[in-house]
């Protein structure tokens, strides 16, 4: 069981969202942040740098947005819906863009792994958005 | 002239948004991040802690969202509009909520200062959203 | 296999540190960041808030330092030793302080879980420091 | 007067360090974070990308370490010296490395501006380290 799920199960208040969906989103966001950070660095090590620039920029954006989203949804007690929903939508959008770009470079194994992390994070954030309705 | 503006004026490519509006948003976001982080800590030093909990949580969310937004809009060359717009909307929303809550505690000077930083950041992000249309 | 390990195994250059030790540190740091962020929020939900203030502050510091350390050690190609070593030392120190404080509140299950995440992160960072020698 | 200084002057407890030195460090760290993030993006827009890779990596590390340091020193009430000192030392070290590398590219105005931000941040962190003794 992930730390995220253990923290949820020991939370002092009732959480108004399915704990499995929330824990899955927190875990996927953490993994995606790390994959994008590592992929930025791997991209910078490739020979055809000019072709990797868009991938690097999207990975940097994706890591920043995932970091914020992971922080906000880890503070469970008082979601500010007006901010949490567009933040999750931004996270879904950047994971899709970054996943699409990584797919274009998936002949590099590191971009393939990063694509998977982005796709999984996109799905998990969509499911959380549905659960918050 | 702020570093943000100097960096914009020396950018190797044409930036498709008014440099004054963008620099103002970057500067206001940086100030708001810091004010919210400092206000969290000041709130934790007050006697009536139970009354400050909502303010602390909103300041933490606001600092996280501002940090991501500041990063994303500092990377000028290739805004991913699908992600940047909802991110800025999330930033506007959390600055308003956090500013409103700080206003309730504005008898504490630190909450009054933080309110000002949130209001200014909310305005600057709205103006950037308009400019990005 | 964690994303961190997969990213390491697909890195385009030779990494000058044991991949297992590095991946373990990256994973432990990610988990510790999330646990500390969640624990901050759980602490804010407890009745005896005044007793939790030190724990909240240390969790906030721990999350910030872990976030930076995770980013820096995920960029493998060119460690700047002069910065990486003291950063890892700061991470070890804050994980120890935060773990000790969480242990004092381990009758709250969330603090017990956070203590475990801090202890594991402290060990993983020490092992990485040894491996970087 | 910066928000950082206003927040310090309205802090509910006595701060055990010179407020001018601390506010100067907080402001310089915030500026350096932003300059390094913007410089990463400007570097990615240059033609001679292969020559800019080291600068990009150092700017990314510098932004991450500055973000953590700015957060930790903004929480004034209870510095954990064991963590704060090595963190500030890491910040001094990365600002020096990043400033040196930017100086090598100072024919690009954006690298020149970033060098200045790094140098100022390095000095401000050194002065805070002295003041914390």
Short mmCIF file of C-alpha atoms in Angstrom, two decimals:
data_model
loop_
_atom_site.label_atom_id
_atom_site.label_comp_id
_atom_site.label_asym_id
_atom_site.label_seq_id
_atom_site.Cartn_x
_atom_site.Cartn_y
_atom_site.Cartn_z
CA UNK A 1 0.00 0.00 0.00
CA UNK A 2 1.43 3.38 -0.99
CA UNK A 3 2.18 6.08 1.57
CA UNK A 4 -0.50 8.22 -0.07
CA UNK A 5 -3.14 5.57 0.67
CA UNK A 6 -1.85 5.01 4.21
CA UNK A 7 -2.00 8.78 4.87
CA UNK A 8 -5.56 8.89 3.54
CA UNK A 9 -6.66 5.95 5.68
CA UNK A 10 -5.32 7.63 8.82
CA UNK A 11 -6.73 11.08 8.11
CA UNK A 12 -8.48 12.56 11.18
CA UNK A 13 -11.52 13.77 9.25
CA UNK A 14 -13.89 12.20 6.76
CA UNK A 15 -12.62 12.68 3.21
CA UNK A 16 -15.41 13.50 0.77
CA UNK A 17 -13.94 11.65 -2.18
CA UNK A 18 -13.19 7.98 -2.87
CA UNK A 19 -9.87 7.22 -1.16
CA UNK A 20 -8.79 4.80 -3.88
CA UNK A 21 -9.31 7.36 -6.65
CA UNK A 22 -7.55 10.09 -4.69
CA UNK A 23 -4.59 7.92 -3.70
CA UNK A 24 -4.21 6.73 -7.31
CA UNK A 25 -4.09 10.36 -8.50
CA UNK A 26 -1.55 11.38 -5.86
CA UNK A 27 0.69 8.42 -6.74
CA UNK A 28 0.41 8.95 -10.50
CA UNK A 29 1.17 12.67 -10.11
CA UNK A 30 4.28 11.95 -8.04
CA UNK A 31 5.54 9.44 -10.59
CA UNK A 32 4.81 11.79 -13.50
CA UNK A 33 6.68 14.67 -11.83
CA UNK A 34 9.76 12.52 -11.41
CA UNK A 35 9.56 10.98 -14.90
CA UNK A 36 9.29 14.42 -16.53
CA UNK A 37 12.22 15.77 -14.52
CA UNK A 38 14.35 12.77 -15.46
CA UNK A 39 13.23 12.92 -19.09
CA UNK A 40 14.23 16.58 -19.34
CA UNK A 41 17.73 15.57 -18.37
CA UNK A 42 17.80 12.51 -20.63
CA UNK A 43 16.62 14.67 -23.57
CA UNK A 44 19.48 17.09 -22.88
CA UNK A 45 21.87 14.16 -23.31
CA UNK A 46 20.68 13.28 -26.82
CA UNK A 47 22.55 14.28 -29.99
CA UNK A 48 19.61 15.77 -31.91
CA UNK A 49 19.01 18.48 -29.33
CA UNK A 50 17.07 20.82 -31.60
CA UNK A 51 14.40 18.15 -32.09
CA UNK A 52 14.09 17.62 -28.33
CA UNK A 53 13.47 21.26 -27.33
CA UNK A 54 9.68 21.04 -27.42
CA UNK A 55 9.78 17.84 -25.37
CA UNK A 56 12.06 19.49 -22.78
CA UNK A 57 9.76 22.52 -22.43
CA UNK A 58 6.63 20.38 -22.05
CA UNK A 59 8.35 18.14 -19.50
CA UNK A 60 9.33 21.21 -17.46
CA UNK A 61 5.75 22.56 -17.57
CA UNK A 62 4.34 19.13 -16.74
CA UNK A 63 6.65 18.69 -13.73
CA UNK A 64 5.71 22.15 -12.37
CA UNK A 65 1.96 21.66 -12.78
CA UNK A 66 2.08 18.12 -11.36
CA UNK A 67 4.02 19.34 -8.31
CA UNK A 68 1.38 21.98 -7.54
CA UNK A 69 -1.51 19.61 -8.19
CA UNK A 70 -0.01 16.91 -5.98
CA UNK A 71 0.38 19.40 -3.14
CA UNK A 72 -3.13 20.81 -3.41
CA UNK A 73 -4.92 17.44 -3.60
CA UNK A 74 -2.82 16.09 -0.71
CA UNK A 75 -4.44 18.73 1.53
CA UNK A 76 -7.78 17.05 1.83
CA UNK A 77 -9.77 18.84 4.41
CA UNK A 78 -10.87 21.87 2.53
CA UNK A 79 -10.69 21.72 -1.23
CA UNK A 80 -11.28 25.13 -2.74
CA UNK A 81 -13.28 23.82 -5.71
CA UNK A 82 -12.89 27.06 -7.69
CA UNK A 83 -9.14 26.50 -7.81
CA UNK A 84 -8.86 22.71 -7.62
CA UNK A 85 -10.96 21.98 -10.71
CA UNK A 86 -9.08 24.24 -13.17
CA UNK A 87 -5.80 23.07 -11.64
CA UNK A 88 -6.72 19.45 -12.33
CA UNK A 89 -7.84 20.46 -15.83
CA UNK A 90 -4.47 22.13 -16.40
CA UNK A 91 -2.79 18.93 -15.19
CA UNK A 92 -4.87 16.78 -17.57
CA UNK A 93 -4.05 19.12 -20.48
CA UNK A 94 -0.30 19.27 -19.88
CA UNK A 95 -0.08 15.49 -19.32
CA UNK A 96 -1.81 14.95 -22.65
CA UNK A 97 0.45 17.41 -24.52
CA UNK A 98 3.59 16.06 -22.87
CA UNK A 99 2.51 12.43 -23.41
CA UNK A 100 1.81 13.15 -27.09
CA UNK A 101 5.22 14.77 -27.55
CA UNK A 102 7.03 11.97 -25.72
CA UNK A 103 5.23 9.44 -27.94
CA UNK A 104 6.83 11.13 -30.96
CA UNK A 105 10.25 10.34 -29.46
CA UNK A 106 9.34 6.91 -28.08
CA UNK A 107 12.23 5.34 -30.02
CA UNK A 108 14.16 6.75 -27.09
CA UNK A 109 13.23 4.41 -24.27
CA UNK A 110 13.28 7.27 -21.72
CA UNK A 111 10.63 9.14 -23.69
CA UNK A 112 8.57 5.94 -23.87
CA UNK A 113 8.67 5.55 -20.10
CA UNK A 114 7.81 9.24 -19.63
CA UNK A 115 4.89 8.88 -22.04
CA UNK A 116 3.48 6.05 -19.93
CA UNK A 117 3.81 8.12 -16.76
CA UNK A 118 2.02 11.07 -18.44
CA UNK A 119 -0.82 8.88 -19.80
CA UNK A 120 -1.38 7.27 -16.41
CA UNK A 121 -1.36 10.68 -14.69
CA UNK A 122 -3.82 12.10 -17.24
CA UNK A 123 -6.24 9.21 -16.62
CA UNK A 124 -5.91 9.42 -12.83
CA UNK A 125 -6.59 13.19 -12.83
CA UNK A 126 -9.63 12.74 -15.09
CA UNK A 127 -11.00 10.11 -12.71
CA UNK A 128 -10.43 12.42 -9.76
CA UNK A 129 -12.21 15.26 -11.59
CA UNK A 130 -15.19 12.93 -12.14
CA UNK A 131 -15.14 11.84 -8.49
CA UNK A 132 -15.10 15.48 -7.28
CA UNK A 133 -18.29 16.29 -9.20
CA UNK B 1 13.55 47.34 -13.69
CA UNK B 2 12.81 43.87 -12.34
CA UNK B 3 14.84 40.81 -13.38
CA UNK B 4 11.67 39.41 -14.97
CA UNK B 5 11.44 42.43 -17.28
CA UNK B 6 15.17 42.35 -18.06
CA UNK B 7 14.92 38.66 -18.94
CA UNK B 8 11.95 39.37 -21.20
CA UNK B 9 13.74 42.21 -22.96
CA UNK B 10 16.74 39.98 -23.71
CA UNK B 11 14.73 36.97 -24.87
CA UNK B 12 16.12 35.50 -28.14
CA UNK B 13 12.70 35.15 -29.76
CA UNK B 14 9.72 37.41 -30.23
CA UNK B 15 7.31 37.08 -27.32
CA UNK B 16 3.68 37.06 -28.42
CA UNK B 17 2.33 38.90 -25.42
CA UNK B 18 2.82 42.40 -24.02
CA UNK B 19 6.12 42.32 -22.10
CA UNK B 20 4.86 44.77 -19.46
CA UNK B 21 1.78 42.66 -18.68
CA UNK B 22 3.80 39.44 -18.55
CA UNK B 23 6.57 40.88 -16.37
CA UNK B 24 3.98 42.33 -13.99
CA UNK B 25 2.36 38.91 -13.65
CA UNK B 26 5.69 37.15 -13.06
CA UNK B 27 6.67 39.70 -10.40
CA UNK B 28 3.27 39.63 -8.67
CA UNK B 29 3.28 35.82 -8.63
CA UNK B 30 6.74 35.70 -7.07
CA UNK B 31 5.74 38.18 -4.37
CA UNK B 32 2.49 36.33 -3.67
CA UNK B 33 4.30 32.99 -3.31
CA UNK B 34 6.63 34.46 -0.74
CA UNK B 35 3.93 36.37 1.15
CA UNK B 36 1.75 33.23 1.43
CA UNK B 37 4.69 31.14 2.66
CA UNK B 38 5.58 33.76 5.26
CA UNK B 39 1.94 34.22 6.25
CA UNK B 40 1.54 30.47 6.86
CA UNK B 41 4.36 30.69 9.36
CA UNK B 42 3.06 33.90 10.96
CA UNK B 43 -0.40 32.33 11.33
CA UNK B 44 1.17 29.34 13.09
CA UNK B 45 2.63 31.79 15.63
CA UNK B 46 -0.75 33.26 16.63
CA UNK B 47 -2.64 32.26 19.79
CA UNK B 48 -6.03 31.55 18.21
CA UNK B 49 -4.71 28.77 16.02
CA UNK B 50 -8.07 27.09 15.37
CA UNK B 51 -9.33 30.27 13.70
CA UNK B 52 -6.24 30.44 11.47
CA UNK B 53 -6.43 26.91 10.03
CA UNK B 54 -8.41 27.86 6.94
CA UNK B 55 -6.02 30.75 6.25
CA UNK B 56 -3.02 28.42 6.59
CA UNK B 57 -4.49 25.88 4.16
CA UNK B 58 -5.37 28.52 1.58
CA UNK B 59 -1.91 30.11 1.86
CA UNK B 60 -0.30 26.70 1.25
CA UNK B 61 -2.48 26.08 -1.82
CA UNK B 62 -1.85 29.61 -3.08
CA UNK B 63 1.92 29.27 -2.73
CA UNK B 64 1.92 25.93 -4.60
CA UNK B 65 -0.27 27.17 -7.46
CA UNK B 66 1.67 30.45 -7.77
CA UNK B 67 4.98 28.57 -7.91
CA UNK B 68 3.75 26.41 -10.82
CA UNK B 69 2.18 29.36 -12.63
CA UNK B 70 5.32 31.47 -12.27
CA UNK B 71 7.40 28.65 -13.74
CA UNK B 72 5.10 27.99 -16.67
CA UNK B 73 4.69 31.65 -17.71
CA UNK B 74 8.44 32.24 -17.37
CA UNK B 75 8.97 29.75 -20.22
CA UNK B 76 7.82 32.00 -22.97
CA UNK B 77 8.60 30.37 -26.22
CA UNK B 78 5.86 27.81 -26.46
CA UNK B 79 2.83 28.35 -24.27
CA UNK B 80 0.63 25.27 -24.31
CA UNK B 81 -2.63 27.23 -24.22
CA UNK B 82 -4.72 24.22 -23.19
CA UNK B 83 -2.77 24.05 -19.93
CA UNK B 84 -1.75 27.69 -19.41
CA UNK B 85 -5.28 29.13 -19.41
CA UNK B 86 -6.79 26.81 -16.75
CA UNK B 87 -3.60 27.17 -14.71
CA UNK B 88 -3.94 30.95 -14.72
CA UNK B 89 -7.65 30.54 -13.88
CA UNK B 90 -6.70 28.33 -10.93
CA UNK B 91 -4.21 31.01 -9.86
CA UNK B 92 -6.86 33.76 -10.08
CA UNK B 93 -9.31 31.61 -8.07
CA UNK B 94 -6.91 30.69 -5.27
CA UNK B 95 -5.61 34.28 -4.99
CA UNK B 96 -9.19 35.50 -4.57
CA UNK B 97 -10.05 32.86 -1.94
CA UNK B 98 -6.80 33.40 -0.09
CA UNK B 99 -7.11 37.19 -0.29
CA UNK B 100 -10.68 37.02 1.04
CA UNK B 101 -9.64 34.83 3.96
CA UNK B 102 -6.62 37.04 4.77
CA UNK B 103 -8.93 40.06 4.75
CA UNK B 104 -10.95 38.44 7.56
CA UNK B 105 -7.76 38.40 9.65
CA UNK B 106 -6.44 41.76 8.50
CA UNK B 107 -6.26 42.95 12.13
CA UNK B 108 -3.08 40.90 11.99
CA UNK B 109 -0.76 43.06 9.96
CA UNK B 110 0.84 40.00 8.31
CA UNK B 111 -2.53 38.88 6.98
CA UNK B 112 -3.13 42.41 5.69
CA UNK B 113 0.16 42.38 3.79
CA UNK B 114 -0.60 38.91 2.41
CA UNK B 115 -4.06 40.06 1.32
CA UNK B 116 -2.46 42.87 -0.70
CA UNK B 117 -0.05 40.45 -2.35
CA UNK B 118 -2.94 38.10 -3.25
CA UNK B 119 -5.11 40.92 -4.66
CA UNK B 120 -2.27 42.24 -6.78
CA UNK B 121 -1.48 38.74 -8.06
CA UNK B 122 -5.14 38.08 -8.88
CA UNK B 123 -5.31 41.31 -10.93
CA UNK B 124 -2.02 40.64 -12.72
CA UNK B 125 -3.09 37.10 -13.68
CA UNK B 126 -6.47 38.36 -14.95
CA UNK B 127 -4.67 40.93 -17.10
CA UNK B 128 -2.37 38.25 -18.48
CA UNK B 129 -5.36 36.02 -19.26
CA UNK B 130 -6.91 38.92 -21.20
CA UNK B 131 -3.63 39.58 -23.01
CA UNK B 132 -3.30 35.90 -24.01
CA UNK B 133 -6.70 35.90 -25.73
CA UNK C 1 10.03 -1.56 -11.17
CA UNK C 2 9.57 2.12 -10.29
CA UNK C 3 9.54 4.82 -12.95
CA UNK C 4 12.72 6.23 -11.38
CA UNK C 5 14.54 2.94 -12.00
CA UNK C 6 13.15 2.63 -15.53
CA UNK C 7 14.28 6.17 -16.33
CA UNK C 8 17.75 5.38 -14.98
CA UNK C 9 18.01 2.19 -17.00
CA UNK C 10 17.15 4.06 -20.21
CA UNK C 11 19.43 7.02 -19.59
CA UNK C 12 21.51 7.88 -22.71
CA UNK C 13 24.75 8.29 -20.80
CA UNK C 14 26.64 6.20 -18.25
CA UNK C 15 25.57 7.14 -14.75
CA UNK C 16 28.49 7.27 -12.31
CA UNK C 17 26.61 5.98 -9.31
CA UNK C 18 24.89 2.67 -8.50
CA UNK C 19 21.49 2.78 -10.19
CA UNK C 20 19.79 0.84 -7.40
CA UNK C 21 21.00 3.25 -4.71
CA UNK C 22 20.04 6.28 -6.77
CA UNK C 23 16.58 4.97 -7.70
CA UNK C 24 15.92 4.05 -4.06
CA UNK C 25 16.80 7.61 -3.01
CA UNK C 26 14.61 9.18 -5.70
CA UNK C 27 11.65 6.97 -4.72
CA UNK C 28 12.08 7.53 -0.98
CA UNK C 29 12.35 11.29 -1.49
CA UNK C 30 9.14 11.36 -3.55
CA UNK C 31 7.26 9.38 -0.92
CA UNK C 32 8.62 11.55 1.90
CA UNK C 33 7.58 14.76 0.12
CA UNK C 34 4.03 13.48 -0.22
CA UNK C 35 3.82 12.08 3.30
CA UNK C 36 5.04 15.38 4.82
CA UNK C 37 2.55 17.39 2.76
CA UNK C 38 -0.31 15.10 3.78
CA UNK C 39 0.82 15.07 7.40
CA UNK C 40 0.83 18.88 7.53
CA UNK C 41 -2.82 18.80 6.58
CA UNK C 42 -3.68 15.94 8.96
CA UNK C 43 -1.96 17.82 11.81
CA UNK C 44 -4.06 20.90 11.03
CA UNK C 45 -7.17 18.72 11.54
CA UNK C 46 -6.24 17.68 15.09
CA UNK C 47 -7.75 19.23 18.22
CA UNK C 48 -4.51 19.98 20.10
CA UNK C 49 -3.19 22.31 17.42
CA UNK C 50 -0.70 24.13 19.64
CA UNK C 51 1.16 20.85 20.23
CA UNK C 52 1.30 20.14 16.49
CA UNK C 53 2.87 23.45 15.36
CA UNK C 54 6.47 22.23 15.48
CA UNK C 55 5.49 19.10 13.55
CA UNK C 56 3.73 21.22 10.88
CA UNK C 57 6.75 23.49 10.45
CA UNK C 58 9.20 20.59 10.15
CA UNK C 59 6.93 18.80 7.67
CA UNK C 60 6.81 21.96 5.51
CA UNK C 61 10.60 22.30 5.59
CA UNK C 62 11.04 18.59 4.89
CA UNK C 63 8.70 18.68 1.89
CA UNK C 64 10.50 21.73 0.42
CA UNK C 65 13.99 20.27 0.86
CA UNK C 66 12.93 16.83 -0.44
CA UNK C 67 11.37 18.43 -3.53
CA UNK C 68 14.62 20.24 -4.40
CA UNK C 69 16.77 17.20 -3.65
CA UNK C 70 14.59 14.92 -5.76
CA UNK C 71 14.86 17.34 -8.69
CA UNK C 72 18.62 17.75 -8.45
CA UNK C 73 19.45 14.05 -8.13
CA UNK C 74 17.05 13.21 -11.01
CA UNK C 75 19.32 15.24 -13.32
CA UNK C 76 22.07 12.72 -13.52
CA UNK C 77 24.45 13.83 -16.17
CA UNK C 78 26.32 16.53 -14.36
CA UNK C 79 26.13 16.54 -10.60
CA UNK C 80 27.63 19.72 -9.21
CA UNK C 81 29.23 18.02 -6.19
CA UNK C 82 29.73 21.30 -4.33
CA UNK C 83 25.96 21.79 -4.22
CA UNK C 84 24.67 18.19 -4.27
CA UNK C 85 26.53 17.04 -1.14
CA UNK C 86 25.33 19.81 1.22
CA UNK C 87 21.84 19.51 -0.28
CA UNK C 88 21.76 15.78 0.54
CA UNK C 89 23.14 16.59 4.00
CA UNK C 90 20.32 19.11 4.49
CA UNK C 91 17.86 16.45 3.38
CA UNK C 92 19.28 13.90 5.85
CA UNK C 93 19.13 16.48 8.66
CA UNK C 94 15.56 17.59 8.05
CA UNK C 95 14.34 14.00 7.63
CA UNK C 96 15.88 13.14 10.99
CA UNK C 97 14.36 16.18 12.74
CA UNK C 98 10.99 15.65 11.13
CA UNK C 99 11.03 11.90 11.79
CA UNK C 100 11.92 12.52 15.46
CA UNK C 101 9.08 15.01 15.84
CA UNK C 102 6.57 12.72 14.11
CA UNK C 103 7.66 9.90 16.43
CA UNK C 104 6.56 12.06 19.40
CA UNK C 105 3.05 12.14 17.88
CA UNK C 106 3.01 8.55 16.63
CA UNK C 107 -0.19 7.87 18.62
CA UNK C 108 -1.68 9.65 15.60
CA UNK C 109 -1.44 7.05 12.89
CA UNK C 110 -0.72 9.73 10.22
CA UNK C 111 2.35 10.90 12.15
CA UNK C 112 3.46 7.27 12.47
CA UNK C 113 3.25 6.79 8.70
CA UNK C 114 5.08 10.09 8.09
CA UNK C 115 7.81 9.05 10.56
CA UNK C 116 8.40 5.87 8.54
CA UNK C 117 8.62 7.86 5.29
CA UNK C 118 11.14 10.26 6.88
CA UNK C 119 13.30 7.45 8.33
CA UNK C 120 13.39 5.64 5.01
CA UNK C 121 14.28 8.85 3.16
CA UNK C 122 17.03 9.66 5.67
CA UNK C 123 18.58 6.20 5.17
CA UNK C 124 18.31 6.37 1.37
CA UNK C 125 19.97 9.81 1.26
CA UNK C 126 22.80 8.64 3.55
CA UNK C 127 23.39 5.66 1.27
CA UNK C 128 23.46 7.93 -1.77
CA UNK C 129 25.93 10.26 -0.02
CA UNK C 130 28.17 7.23 0.63
CA UNK C 131 27.81 6.08 -2.97
CA UNK C 132 28.75 9.54 -4.31
CA UNK C 133 32.06 9.55 -2.39
CA UNK D 1 9.70 48.14 0.84
CA UNK D 2 9.49 44.52 -0.39
CA UNK D 3 6.71 42.17 0.73
CA UNK D 4 9.40 40.02 2.39
CA UNK D 5 10.44 42.95 4.60
CA UNK D 6 6.83 43.89 5.35
CA UNK D 7 6.07 40.30 6.36
CA UNK D 8 9.14 40.27 8.62
CA UNK D 9 8.18 43.56 10.26
CA UNK D 10 4.70 42.23 11.08
CA UNK D 11 5.82 38.84 12.35
CA UNK D 12 4.13 37.90 15.66
CA UNK D 13 7.34 36.70 17.31
CA UNK D 14 10.82 38.08 17.72
CA UNK D 15 13.02 37.03 14.83
CA UNK D 16 16.53 36.08 15.96
CA UNK D 17 18.31 37.40 12.91
CA UNK D 18 18.76 40.85 11.39
CA UNK D 19 15.57 41.58 9.43
CA UNK D 20 17.41 43.51 6.72
CA UNK D 21 19.81 40.65 6.02
CA UNK D 22 17.01 38.08 6.02
CA UNK D 23 14.71 40.13 3.76
CA UNK D 24 17.58 40.77 1.35
CA UNK D 25 18.24 37.02 1.13
CA UNK D 26 14.56 36.19 0.58
CA UNK D 27 14.28 38.82 -2.18
CA UNK D 28 17.52 37.78 -3.89
CA UNK D 29 16.50 34.10 -3.80
CA UNK D 30 13.12 34.85 -5.36
CA UNK D 31 14.74 36.89 -8.14
CA UNK D 32 17.37 34.22 -8.77
CA UNK D 33 14.74 31.47 -9.02
CA UNK D 34 12.86 33.42 -11.65
CA UNK D 35 15.98 34.47 -13.59
CA UNK D 36 17.23 30.87 -13.74
CA UNK D 37 13.83 29.58 -14.92
CA UNK D 38 13.66 32.26 -17.62
CA UNK D 39 17.28 31.69 -18.61
CA UNK D 40 16.67 27.95 -19.08
CA UNK D 41 13.99 28.84 -21.60
CA UNK D 42 16.08 31.53 -23.30
CA UNK D 43 19.01 29.09 -23.60
CA UNK D 44 16.67 26.57 -25.26
CA UNK D 45 15.93 29.23 -27.90
CA UNK D 46 19.57 29.70 -28.92
CA UNK D 47 21.11 28.13 -32.04
CA UNK D 48 24.19 26.59 -30.42
CA UNK D 49 22.19 24.33 -28.14
CA UNK D 50 24.98 21.84 -27.44
CA UNK D 51 27.05 24.63 -25.86
CA UNK D 52 24.12 25.69 -23.65
CA UNK D 53 23.38 22.28 -22.08
CA UNK D 54 25.55 22.77 -19.00
CA UNK D 55 24.03 26.22 -18.46
CA UNK D 56 20.50 24.76 -18.71
CA UNK D 57 21.25 22.02 -16.20
CA UNK D 58 22.82 24.40 -13.69
CA UNK D 59 19.92 26.85 -14.07
CA UNK D 60 17.45 24.02 -13.33
CA UNK D 61 19.39 22.95 -10.23
CA UNK D 62 19.75 26.56 -9.11
CA UNK D 63 16.01 27.24 -9.45
CA UNK D 64 15.14 24.08 -7.46
CA UNK D 65 17.59 24.79 -4.64
CA UNK D 66 16.62 28.48 -4.46
CA UNK D 67 12.92 27.55 -4.25
CA UNK D 68 13.52 25.25 -1.28
CA UNK D 69 15.84 27.73 0.44
CA UNK D 70 13.38 30.59 0.00
CA UNK D 71 10.62 28.50 1.55
CA UNK D 72 12.68 27.34 4.52
CA UNK D 73 14.07 30.77 5.45
CA UNK D 74 10.61 32.34 5.07
CA UNK D 75 9.44 30.17 8.01
CA UNK D 76 11.16 32.14 10.68
CA UNK D 77 9.98 30.85 13.97
CA UNK D 78 11.93 27.67 14.30
CA UNK D 79 14.99 27.31 12.11
CA UNK D 80 16.30 23.77 12.25
CA UNK D 81 19.96 24.80 12.14
CA UNK D 82 21.15 21.31 11.21
CA UNK D 83 19.23 21.55 7.95
CA UNK D 84 19.21 25.30 7.28
CA UNK D 85 22.99 25.73 7.25
CA UNK D 86 23.81 23.02 4.68
CA UNK D 87 20.82 24.15 2.62
CA UNK D 88 22.18 27.71 2.51
CA UNK D 89 25.63 26.28 1.70
CA UNK D 90 24.11 24.31 -1.18
CA UNK D 91 22.44 27.51 -2.37
CA UNK D 92 25.71 29.46 -2.23
CA UNK D 93 27.49 26.67 -4.14
CA UNK D 94 24.93 26.33 -6.93
CA UNK D 95 24.63 30.12 -7.33
CA UNK D 96 28.39 30.31 -7.77
CA UNK D 97 28.50 27.46 -10.31
CA UNK D 98 25.52 28.79 -12.20
CA UNK D 99 26.81 32.37 -12.12
CA UNK D 100 30.22 31.21 -13.43
CA UNK D 101 28.60 29.28 -16.27
CA UNK D 102 26.29 32.17 -17.19
CA UNK D 103 29.32 34.47 -17.25
CA UNK D 104 30.83 32.26 -19.97
CA UNK D 105 27.73 33.02 -22.10
CA UNK D 106 27.36 36.65 -21.09
CA UNK D 107 27.50 37.73 -24.74
CA UNK D 108 23.88 36.58 -24.55
CA UNK D 109 22.23 39.36 -22.60
CA UNK D 110 19.86 36.90 -20.86
CA UNK D 111 22.83 34.97 -19.47
CA UNK D 112 24.35 38.25 -18.31
CA UNK D 113 21.18 39.17 -16.41
CA UNK D 114 20.99 35.67 -14.91
CA UNK D 115 24.64 35.89 -13.84
CA UNK D 116 23.87 39.08 -11.94
CA UNK D 117 20.90 37.46 -10.20
CA UNK D 118 23.06 34.45 -9.21
CA UNK D 119 25.92 36.63 -7.91
CA UNK D 120 23.55 38.75 -5.82
CA UNK D 121 21.85 35.63 -4.44
CA UNK D 122 25.21 34.04 -3.57
CA UNK D 123 26.24 37.18 -1.64
CA UNK D 124 22.91 37.48 0.16
CA UNK D 125 22.99 33.81 1.25
CA UNK D 126 26.59 34.16 2.50
CA UNK D 127 25.57 37.20 4.55
CA UNK D 128 22.62 35.28 6.01
CA UNK D 129 24.91 32.36 6.87
CA UNK D 130 27.20 34.81 8.72
CA UNK D 131 24.21 36.38 10.49
CA UNK D 132 22.90 32.97 11.62
CA UNK D 133 26.20 32.10 13.36
#
